[in-house]
CSV table of C-alpha atoms in Angstrom, one decimal:
chain,number,residue,atom,x,y,z
D,1,MET,CA,-181.9,-4.8,-13.1
D,2,LYS,CA,-178.9,-5.1,-10.8
D,3,LYS,CA,-176.2,-2.5,-10.8
D,4,ARG,CA,-172.6,-3.6,-11.5
D,5,GLU,CA,-170.3,-3.3,-8.6
D,6,LYS,CA,-167.2,-1.2,-9.3
D,7,LYS,CA,-163.9,-2.9,-8.5
D,8,GLU,CA,-161.6,-0.8,-6.3
D,9,GLN,CA,-158.4,0.3,-8.1
D,10,PRO,CA,-155.3,0.8,-6.0
D,11,LYS,CA,-154.4,4.3,-5.4
D,12,LYS,CA,-151.4,5.9,-7.1
D,13,SER,CA,-150.0,6.9,-3.7
D,14,ASP,CA,-149.7,3.4,-2.6
D,15,GLU,CA,-146.0,2.6,-3.6
D,16,VAL,CA,-144.1,-0.6,-3.1
D,17,ILE,CA,-141.4,-0.1,-0.5
D,18,ASN,CA,-138.1,-1.9,-1.3
D,19,ASN,CA,-136.0,-2.5,1.8
D,20,ASP,CA,-133.0,-3.9,-0.1
D,21,PRO,CA,-129.7,-1.9,0.4
D,22,PRO,CA,-128.8,0.4,-2.6
D,23,GLU,CA,-126.1,-0.8,-4.9
D,24,GLU,CA,-122.8,1.2,-4.6
D,25,SER,CA,-122.3,3.5,-7.5
D,26,VAL,CA,-118.8,4.2,-9.1
D,27,GLY,CA,-118.1,7.9,-9.6
D,28,VAL,CA,-116.5,9.5,-12.6
D,29,ASP,CA,-113.4,10.7,-10.6
D,30,ALA,CA,-112.6,7.2,-9.5
D,31,VAL,CA,-112.7,6.0,-13.0
D,32,ASP,CA,-110.4,8.7,-14.2
D,33,GLN,CA,-107.9,8.1,-11.4
D,34,SER,CA,-107.9,4.4,-12.2
D,35,THR,CA,-107.3,5.1,-15.8
D,36,ALA,CA,-104.4,7.5,-14.9
D,37,ASP,CA,-102.8,4.9,-12.7
D,38,LYS,CA,-102.9,2.3,-15.4
D,39,LYS,CA,-101.4,4.8,-17.9
D,40,GLU,CA,-98.6,5.7,-15.4
D,41,ASP,CA,-97.8,2.1,-14.8
D,42,LYS,CA,-97.7,1.5,-18.5
D,43,ASP,CA,-95.4,4.6,-19.1
D,44,SER,CA,-93.1,3.4,-16.3
D,45,ASP,CA,-92.6,0.1,-18.0
D,46,GLU,CA,-91.6,1.8,-21.3
D,47,THR,CA,-87.8,2.5,-21.9
D,48,VAL,CA,-86.8,5.5,-24.1
D,49,THR,CA,-84.2,4.6,-26.6
D,50,ILE,CA,-82.2,6.8,-29.0
D,51,PRO,CA,-80.1,5.7,-31.9
D,52,LEU,CA,-76.4,4.9,-31.1
D,53,SER,CA,-75.2,7.5,-33.6
D,54,GLU,CA,-77.3,10.2,-32.0
D,55,TYR,CA,-76.0,9.2,-28.5
D,56,ALA,CA,-72.4,9.4,-29.8
D,57,ALA,CA,-73.0,12.8,-31.3
D,58,GLN,CA,-74.4,14.0,-28.0
D,59,LEU,CA,-71.3,12.8,-26.2
D,60,GLU,CA,-69.1,14.5,-28.8
D,61,ASP,CA,-71.0,17.8,-28.2
D,62,ILE,CA,-70.5,17.5,-24.5
D,63,ASP,CA,-66.7,16.9,-24.9
D,64,HIS,CA,-66.6,19.9,-27.2
D,65,LEU,CA,-68.4,22.1,-24.7
D,66,ASN,CA,-66.1,20.9,-21.9
D,67,GLN,CA,-63.1,21.9,-24.0
D,68,LYS,CA,-64.5,25.3,-24.6
D,69,VAL,CA,-65.1,25.7,-20.9
D,70,ASP,CA,-61.5,24.8,-20.2
D,71,GLU,CA,-60.2,27.2,-22.9
D,72,PHE,CA,-62.3,30.1,-21.6
D,73,SER,CA,-61.2,29.4,-18.0
D,74,ASP,CA,-57.5,29.3,-19.0
D,75,GLY,CA,-57.9,32.4,-21.1
D,76,TRP,CA,-59.6,34.2,-18.2
D,77,GLN,CA,-56.9,33.1,-15.8
D,78,ARG,CA,-54.2,34.4,-18.2
D,79,GLU,CA,-55.9,37.7,-18.7
D,80,ARG,CA,-56.3,38.1,-14.9
D,81,ALA,CA,-52.6,37.4,-14.3
D,82,GLU,CA,-51.5,39.7,-17.1
D,83,PHE,CA,-53.7,42.5,-15.7
D,84,ALA,CA,-52.3,42.0,-12.2
D,85,ASN,CA,-48.7,42.1,-13.7
D,86,TYR,CA,-49.7,45.3,-15.6
D,87,ARG,CA,-50.9,47.0,-12.5
D,88,LYS,CA,-47.7,46.1,-10.6
D,89,ARG,CA,-45.6,47.3,-13.5
D,90,MET,CA,-47.6,50.6,-13.7
D,91,SER,CA,-47.2,51.0,-10.0
D,92,ARG,CA,-43.4,50.5,-10.2
D,93,ASP,CA,-43.1,52.9,-13.1
D,94,LEU,CA,-45.2,55.5,-11.3
D,95,ASP,CA,-43.0,55.2,-8.2
D,96,ALA,CA,-39.9,55.4,-10.3
D,97,GLN,CA,-41.2,58.5,-12.0
D,98,LYS,CA,-42.0,60.1,-8.7
D,99,ILE,CA,-38.4,59.4,-7.5
D,100,ASN,CA,-37.0,60.8,-10.7
D,101,ASN,CA,-39.0,64.0,-10.4
D,102,LYS,CA,-37.9,64.3,-6.8
D,103,ILE,CA,-34.2,63.8,-7.7
D,104,ASP,CA,-34.4,66.5,-10.4
D,105,ILE,CA,-35.7,69.0,-7.8
D,106,ILE,CA,-33.2,67.9,-5.1
D,107,LYS,CA,-30.2,68.3,-7.4
D,108,LYS,CA,-31.1,72.0,-7.6
D,109,TYR,CA,-31.0,72.2,-3.8
D,110,LEU,CA,-27.7,70.3,-3.7
D,111,ALA,CA,-26.2,72.9,-6.0
D,112,VAL,CA,-27.1,75.6,-3.5
D,113,LYS,CA,-25.8,73.5,-0.6
D,114,ASP,CA,-22.5,73.0,-2.5
D,115,ASP,CA,-22.1,76.8,-2.8
D,116,LEU,CA,-22.9,77.3,0.9
D,117,GLU,CA,-20.4,74.6,2.1
D,118,ARG,CA,-17.7,75.9,-0.3
D,119,ALA,CA,-18.2,79.4,1.0
D,120,LEU,CA,-18.0,78.3,4.6
D,121,LYS,CA,-14.9,76.1,3.9
D,122,ASN,CA,-13.0,78.9,2.2
D,123,MET,CA,-14.1,81.7,4.5
D,124,PRO,CA,-11.3,84.0,5.6
D,125,ALA,CA,-10.2,83.6,9.2
D,126,ALA,CA,-10.9,87.3,9.8
D,127,LEU,CA,-14.7,86.7,9.2
D,128,THR,CA,-15.2,83.8,11.5
D,129,ASP,CA,-16.4,86.0,14.3
D,130,GLU,CA,-18.8,88.0,12.2
D,131,PRO,CA,-22.5,87.5,13.4
D,132,TRP,CA,-23.8,87.0,9.8
D,133,ILE,CA,-21.6,83.9,9.5
D,134,ASP,CA,-23.8,82.2,12.1
D,135,GLY,CA,-26.8,83.0,9.8
D,136,ILE,CA,-25.2,81.3,6.9
D,137,GLN,CA,-24.4,78.3,8.9
D,138,LEU,CA,-28.0,78.2,10.2
D,139,ILE,CA,-29.2,78.3,6.6
D,140,ASN,CA,-26.9,75.5,5.6
D,141,GLN,CA,-28.2,73.4,8.6
D,142,LYS,CA,-31.8,74.0,7.7
D,143,LEU,CA,-31.1,72.9,4.1
D,144,SER,CA,-29.4,69.7,5.4
D,145,ASN,CA,-32.5,69.0,7.6
D,146,LEU,CA,-34.8,69.5,4.6
D,147,LEU,CA,-32.8,67.0,2.5
D,148,ASP,CA,-32.8,64.5,5.4
D,149,GLY,CA,-36.6,64.8,5.6
D,150,GLU,CA,-36.8,63.8,1.9
D,151,GLY,CA,-34.7,60.7,2.5
D,152,ILE,CA,-31.4,62.2,1.1
D,153,GLN,CA,-28.3,60.7,2.7
D,154,SER,CA,-24.7,61.8,2.2
D,155,ILE,CA,-22.3,59.1,0.9
D,156,PRO,CA,-19.4,58.3,3.2
D,157,ALA,CA,-16.2,59.0,1.3
D,158,GLU,CA,-13.4,60.6,3.4
D,159,GLY,CA,-10.8,57.9,4.1
D,160,ALA,CA,-13.0,55.1,2.6
D,161,ALA,CA,-12.0,52.7,0.0
D,162,PHE,CA,-12.9,53.8,-3.5
D,163,ASP,CA,-16.2,52.3,-4.8
D,164,PRO,CA,-17.0,53.1,-8.4
D,165,GLU,CA,-20.7,52.5,-7.7
D,166,ILE,CA,-20.9,55.6,-5.4
D,167,HIS,CA,-17.7,57.5,-6.0
D,168,GLU,CA,-16.3,59.3,-9.0
D,169,ALA,CA,-12.5,59.7,-9.2
D,170,ILE,CA,-11.4,63.0,-10.6
D,171,SER,CA,-7.7,62.1,-10.0
D,172,HIS,CA,-5.4,59.3,-9.0
D,173,GLU,CA,-2.4,60.5,-7.0
D,174,ASP,CA,0.7,59.2,-5.2
D,175,ASN,CA,0.3,59.7,-1.5
D,176,SER,CA,2.6,58.3,1.1
D,177,GLU,CA,0.0,58.8,3.9
D,178,VAL,CA,-3.0,57.1,2.2
D,179,GLU,CA,-3.1,53.5,1.1
D,180,SER,CA,-3.5,52.8,-2.6
D,181,GLY,CA,-7.1,52.6,-3.7
D,182,PHE,CA,-8.4,54.8,-0.8
D,183,ILE,CA,-9.8,58.3,-1.0
D,184,ILE,CA,-7.5,61.2,-0.2
D,185,GLU,CA,-10.1,64.0,-0.3
D,186,VAL,CA,-13.8,64.6,-1.1
D,187,VAL,CA,-14.0,67.3,-3.7
D,188,GLN,CA,-17.8,67.3,-4.0
D,189,GLN,CA,-20.1,65.4,-1.6
D,190,GLY,CA,-22.3,62.7,-3.1
D,191,TYR,CA,-25.9,61.7,-2.0
D,192,THR,CA,-28.3,58.8,-2.2
D,193,ILE,CA,-32.0,58.3,-1.9
D,194,GLY,CA,-32.9,54.8,-0.8
D,195,GLU,CA,-30.7,52.5,-2.9
D,196,ARG,CA,-30.4,55.0,-5.7
D,197,VAL,CA,-27.5,57.3,-6.2
D,198,VAL,CA,-28.6,60.9,-6.7
D,199,ARG,CA,-25.0,61.8,-7.6
D,200,PRO,CA,-21.7,60.2,-6.8
D,201,SER,CA,-19.1,61.8,-4.6
D,202,GLN,CA,-16.3,63.3,-6.5
D,203,VAL,CA,-13.0,62.3,-4.9
D,204,ARG,CA,-9.2,62.2,-5.2
D,205,VAL,CA,-7.9,58.6,-4.9
D,206,ALA,CA,-4.4,57.4,-3.9
D,207,LYS,CA,-2.7,55.1,-6.3
């Protein structure tokens, strides 16, 4: 008997080599980007619309808010102006109060000065050479300097025309040497501080 010849089977390691180029594959990211681009193009073509009544209501709200802004702005401006005026008024009142307090104190010094000047004016001739008279005159001069330092000025009156704003007439007399309406004599000296009269000059006036 003859033995059957075995046919050779191809080995599993022998693989068919395909030299054709691989087909390009499309990634997931590229697909997503393409889908997003298409969606964006679609959204850009769409127009958002609102009902006409709602649009009118929105315009009305905007006008109302603008009016409120104007009202608040006007109110703030008024309050600011009123506060500035209040500060000015308070400053003026404070300055006036300071001057009033100063005048009240100065009037007391003026009473002392009046007594010194009256004493020097009516001093007997026999005492004019006494050494202590110089001391009284020095005190009177120091008091005058103190008043000058506080802004106190004497009111011109001797031989001046009578002015009721700064003079107080204690008498009207016939006088052939003084023109009518002019001051004959100053009985008590008057003083001012700035534009305010501390006290008027008491005078005798020719008529």
